[in-house]
Short mmCIF file of C-alpha atoms in Angstrom, two decimals:
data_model
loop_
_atom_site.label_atom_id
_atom_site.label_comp_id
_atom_site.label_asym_id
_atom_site.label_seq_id
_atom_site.Cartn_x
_atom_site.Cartn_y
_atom_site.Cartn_z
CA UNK U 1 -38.18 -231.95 -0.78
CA UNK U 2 -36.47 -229.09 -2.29
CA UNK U 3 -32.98 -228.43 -2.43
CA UNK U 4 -30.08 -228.81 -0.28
CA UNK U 5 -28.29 -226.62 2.06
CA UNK U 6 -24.88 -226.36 3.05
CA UNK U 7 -24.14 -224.68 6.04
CA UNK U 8 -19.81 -223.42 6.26
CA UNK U 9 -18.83 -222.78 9.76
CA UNK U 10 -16.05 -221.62 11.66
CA UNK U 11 -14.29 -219.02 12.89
CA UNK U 12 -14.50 -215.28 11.98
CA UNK U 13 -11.51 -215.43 9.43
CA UNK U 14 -11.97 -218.63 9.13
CA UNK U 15 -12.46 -218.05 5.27
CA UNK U 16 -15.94 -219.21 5.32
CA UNK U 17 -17.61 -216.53 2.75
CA UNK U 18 -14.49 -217.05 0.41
CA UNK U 19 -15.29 -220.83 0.38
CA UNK U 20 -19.24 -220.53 -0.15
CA UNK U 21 -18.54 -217.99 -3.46
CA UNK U 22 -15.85 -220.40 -4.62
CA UNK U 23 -18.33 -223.40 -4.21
CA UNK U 24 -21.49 -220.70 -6.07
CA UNK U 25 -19.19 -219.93 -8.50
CA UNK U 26 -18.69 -223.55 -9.48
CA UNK U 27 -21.25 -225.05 -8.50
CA UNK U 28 -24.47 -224.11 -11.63
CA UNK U 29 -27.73 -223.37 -10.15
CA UNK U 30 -26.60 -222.72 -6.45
CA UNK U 31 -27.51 -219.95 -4.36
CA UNK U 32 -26.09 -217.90 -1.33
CA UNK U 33 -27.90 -217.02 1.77
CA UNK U 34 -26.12 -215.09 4.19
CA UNK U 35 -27.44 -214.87 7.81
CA UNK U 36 -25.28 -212.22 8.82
CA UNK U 37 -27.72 -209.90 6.88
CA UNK U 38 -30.87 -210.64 8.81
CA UNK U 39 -28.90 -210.02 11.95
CA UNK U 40 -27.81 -206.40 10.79
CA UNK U 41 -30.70 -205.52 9.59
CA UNK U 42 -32.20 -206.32 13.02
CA UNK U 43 -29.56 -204.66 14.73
CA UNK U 44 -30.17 -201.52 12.90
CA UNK U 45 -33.52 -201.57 13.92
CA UNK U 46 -32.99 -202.11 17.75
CA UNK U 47 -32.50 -199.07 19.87
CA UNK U 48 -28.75 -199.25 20.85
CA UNK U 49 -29.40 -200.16 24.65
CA UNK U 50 -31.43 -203.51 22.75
CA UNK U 51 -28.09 -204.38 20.24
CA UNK U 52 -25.60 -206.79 21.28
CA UNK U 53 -25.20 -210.03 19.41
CA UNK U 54 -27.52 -210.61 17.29
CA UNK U 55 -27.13 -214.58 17.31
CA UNK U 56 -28.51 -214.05 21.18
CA UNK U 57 -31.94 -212.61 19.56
CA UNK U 58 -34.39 -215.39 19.58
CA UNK U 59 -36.27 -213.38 16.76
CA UNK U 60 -32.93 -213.77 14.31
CA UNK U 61 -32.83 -217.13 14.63
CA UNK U 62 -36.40 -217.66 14.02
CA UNK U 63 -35.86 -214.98 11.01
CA UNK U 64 -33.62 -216.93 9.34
CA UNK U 65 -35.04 -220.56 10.31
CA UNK U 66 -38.15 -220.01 8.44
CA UNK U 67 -36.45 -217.83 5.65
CA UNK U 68 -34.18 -221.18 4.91
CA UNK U 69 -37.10 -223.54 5.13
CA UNK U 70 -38.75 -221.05 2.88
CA UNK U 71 -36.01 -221.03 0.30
CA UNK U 72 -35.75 -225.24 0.75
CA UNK U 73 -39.01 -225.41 -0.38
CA UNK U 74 -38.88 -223.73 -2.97
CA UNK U 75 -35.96 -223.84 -4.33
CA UNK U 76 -34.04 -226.58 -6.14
CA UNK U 77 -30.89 -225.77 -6.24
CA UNK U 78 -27.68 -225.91 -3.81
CA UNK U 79 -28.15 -223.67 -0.59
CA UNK U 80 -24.74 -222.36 0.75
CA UNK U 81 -24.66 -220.55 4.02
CA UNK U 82 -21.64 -218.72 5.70
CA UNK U 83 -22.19 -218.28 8.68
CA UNK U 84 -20.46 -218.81 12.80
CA UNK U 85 -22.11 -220.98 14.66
CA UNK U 86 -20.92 -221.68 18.15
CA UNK U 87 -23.80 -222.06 20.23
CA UNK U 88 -24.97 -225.74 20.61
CA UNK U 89 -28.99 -224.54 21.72
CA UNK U 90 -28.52 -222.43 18.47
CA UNK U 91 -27.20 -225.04 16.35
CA UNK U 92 -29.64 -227.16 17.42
CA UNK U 93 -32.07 -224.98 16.93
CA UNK U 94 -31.70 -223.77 13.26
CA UNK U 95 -29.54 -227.02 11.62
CA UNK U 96 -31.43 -229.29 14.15
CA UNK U 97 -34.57 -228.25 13.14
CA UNK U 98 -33.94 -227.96 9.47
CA UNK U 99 -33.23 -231.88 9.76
CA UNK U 100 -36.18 -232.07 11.72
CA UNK U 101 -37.96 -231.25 9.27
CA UNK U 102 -36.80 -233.41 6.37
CA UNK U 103 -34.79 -230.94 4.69
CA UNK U 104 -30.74 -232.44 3.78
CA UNK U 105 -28.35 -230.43 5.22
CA UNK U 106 -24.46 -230.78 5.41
CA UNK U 107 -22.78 -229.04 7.64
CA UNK U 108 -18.99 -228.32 7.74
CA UNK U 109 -16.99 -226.42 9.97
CA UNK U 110 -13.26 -224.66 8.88
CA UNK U 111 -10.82 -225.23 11.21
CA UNK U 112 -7.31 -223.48 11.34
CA UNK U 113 -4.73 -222.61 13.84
CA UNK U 114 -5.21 -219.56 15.87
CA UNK U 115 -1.86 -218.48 14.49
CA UNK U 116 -3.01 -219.15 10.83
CA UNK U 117 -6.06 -217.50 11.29
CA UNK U 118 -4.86 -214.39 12.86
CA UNK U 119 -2.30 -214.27 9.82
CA UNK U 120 -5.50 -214.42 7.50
CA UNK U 121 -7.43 -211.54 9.43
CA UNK U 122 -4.18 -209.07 9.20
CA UNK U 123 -3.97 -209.89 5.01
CA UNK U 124 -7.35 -208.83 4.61
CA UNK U 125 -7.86 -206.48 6.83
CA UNK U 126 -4.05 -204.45 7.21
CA UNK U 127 -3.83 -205.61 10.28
CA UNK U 128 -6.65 -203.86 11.82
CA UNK U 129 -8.83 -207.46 12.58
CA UNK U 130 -5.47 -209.32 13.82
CA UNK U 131 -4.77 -207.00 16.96
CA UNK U 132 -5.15 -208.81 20.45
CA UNK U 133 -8.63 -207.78 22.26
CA UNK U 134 -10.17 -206.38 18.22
CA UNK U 135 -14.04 -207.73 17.52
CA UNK U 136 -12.14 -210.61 15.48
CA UNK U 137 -9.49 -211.97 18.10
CA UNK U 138 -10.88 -211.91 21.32
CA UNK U 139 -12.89 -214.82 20.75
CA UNK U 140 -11.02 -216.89 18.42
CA UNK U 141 -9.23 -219.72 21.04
CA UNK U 142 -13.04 -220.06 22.38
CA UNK U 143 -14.58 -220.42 19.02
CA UNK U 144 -12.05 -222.86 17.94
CA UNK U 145 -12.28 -225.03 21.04
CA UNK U 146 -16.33 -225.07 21.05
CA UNK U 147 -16.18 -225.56 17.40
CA UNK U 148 -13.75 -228.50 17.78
CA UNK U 149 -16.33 -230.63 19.60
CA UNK U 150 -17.76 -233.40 17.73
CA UNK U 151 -21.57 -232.15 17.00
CA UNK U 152 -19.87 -229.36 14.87
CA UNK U 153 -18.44 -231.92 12.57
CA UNK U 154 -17.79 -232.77 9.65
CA UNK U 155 -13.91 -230.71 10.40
CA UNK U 156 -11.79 -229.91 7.37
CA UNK U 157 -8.89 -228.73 8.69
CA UNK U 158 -7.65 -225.52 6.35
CA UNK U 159 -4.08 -224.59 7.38
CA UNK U 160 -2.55 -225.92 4.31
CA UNK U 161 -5.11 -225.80 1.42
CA UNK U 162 -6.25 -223.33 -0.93
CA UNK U 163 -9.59 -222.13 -0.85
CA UNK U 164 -10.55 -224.14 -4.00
CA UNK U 165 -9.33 -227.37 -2.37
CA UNK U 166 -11.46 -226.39 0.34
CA UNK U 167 -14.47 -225.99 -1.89
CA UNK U 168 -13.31 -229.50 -3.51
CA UNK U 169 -13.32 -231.26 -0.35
CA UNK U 170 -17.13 -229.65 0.50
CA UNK U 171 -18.82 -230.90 -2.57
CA UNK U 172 -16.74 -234.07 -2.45
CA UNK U 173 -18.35 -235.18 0.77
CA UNK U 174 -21.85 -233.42 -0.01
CA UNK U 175 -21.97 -235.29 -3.37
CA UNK U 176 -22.00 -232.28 -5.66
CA UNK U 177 -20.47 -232.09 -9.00
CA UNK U 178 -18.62 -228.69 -9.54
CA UNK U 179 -16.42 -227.49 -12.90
CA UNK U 180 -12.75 -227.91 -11.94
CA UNK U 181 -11.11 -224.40 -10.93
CA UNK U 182 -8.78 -223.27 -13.31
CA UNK U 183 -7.10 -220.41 -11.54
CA UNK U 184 -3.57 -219.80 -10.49
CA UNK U 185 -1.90 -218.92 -7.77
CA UNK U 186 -2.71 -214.93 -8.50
CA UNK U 187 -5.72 -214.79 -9.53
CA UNK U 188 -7.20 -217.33 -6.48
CA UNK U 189 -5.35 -213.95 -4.22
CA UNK U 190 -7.33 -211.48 -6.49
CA UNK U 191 -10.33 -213.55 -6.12
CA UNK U 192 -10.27 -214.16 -2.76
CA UNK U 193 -9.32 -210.57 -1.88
CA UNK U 194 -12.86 -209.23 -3.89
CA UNK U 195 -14.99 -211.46 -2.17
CA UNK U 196 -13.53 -210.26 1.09
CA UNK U 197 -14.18 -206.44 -0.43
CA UNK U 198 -17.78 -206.98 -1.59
CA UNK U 199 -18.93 -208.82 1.75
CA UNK U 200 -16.92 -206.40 4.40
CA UNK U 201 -19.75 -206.25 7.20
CA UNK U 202 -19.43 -202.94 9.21
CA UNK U 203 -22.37 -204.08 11.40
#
């Protein structure tokens, strides 16, 4: 029944959207699909007294249930999805019924220290995403403890790999062949730091 999809959790900074373009860029025939979008869009619709987060809108996670069972269907190829997901009703929800439905999904959450991943928001952000009480902090030590709990498995635990070992470790367990990455130390920086510029989300 179509393809598969790979759902990347974990924390904001958690270097989730740098690990699904790592894995699309290596991974022939794959696709992206980014919830985060449906969620602005809606936002952006919504009078301002009606915003709030959009993950609480039962509407955006119908939105982008039925847009992934849509793109399962019919599409064949690898389905990688970025995207926080802390809420066990919403988990269940859209990855519970996604398997409910027959479809194969793997699901993987990025783990870090809080310490490593406040070091992580301040490179790619100067600092501005690292501050105590900012959108990014305030709920890191909550995400990481919710996300810690055993339904949000399978854990890789980042702190001390690269994003390409990250993406390794992904397809590893998922059973999907990528090509071998070839970069060096620089140019996996440079790499990272333009997916980070092409998918800043100003909400």
């Amino acid at each position: 029944m179509g393809g598969m999809l790979v759902w990347i959790n974990g924390p904001f900074g958690g270097g989730k959207t740098a690990t699904a373009y790592e894995l699309h860029r290596r991974l022939p025939g794959s696709a992206v699909c980014d919830p985060a979008h449906v969620g602005f869009g809606m936002r952006r619709m919504l009078p301002a007294t009606l915003r709030g987060s959009f993950q609480d809108l039962p509407p955006w996670r119908h939105s982008v249930t039925e847009l992934l069972r849509l793109t399962l269907t019919a599409y064949n190829g690898p389905v990688i999805v970025p995207m926080t997901l802390v809420d066990h009703g919403h988990f269940q929800e859209i990855i519970g019924g996604l398997r409910g439905d027959g479809f194969v999904v793997h699901h993987f959450t990025l783990l870090a220290e809080a310490a490593t991943v406040r070091r992580r928001l301040a490179r790619r952000s100067l600092g501005t995403e690292a501050r105590q009480g900012s959108w990014a902090v305030k709920p890191l030590s909550d995400s990481l403890q919710r996300l810690s709990a055993p339904e949000f498995a399978q854990h890789i635990h980042t702190d001390h790999l690269a994003v390409s070992q990250v993406a390794d470790t992904i397809a590893s367990s998922a059973g999907l062949m990528v090509t071998p990455s070839t970069d060096g130390p620089l140019r996996a920086s440079l790499r990272r730091y333009a997916t980070t510029i092409r998918h800043i989300r100003f909400g």
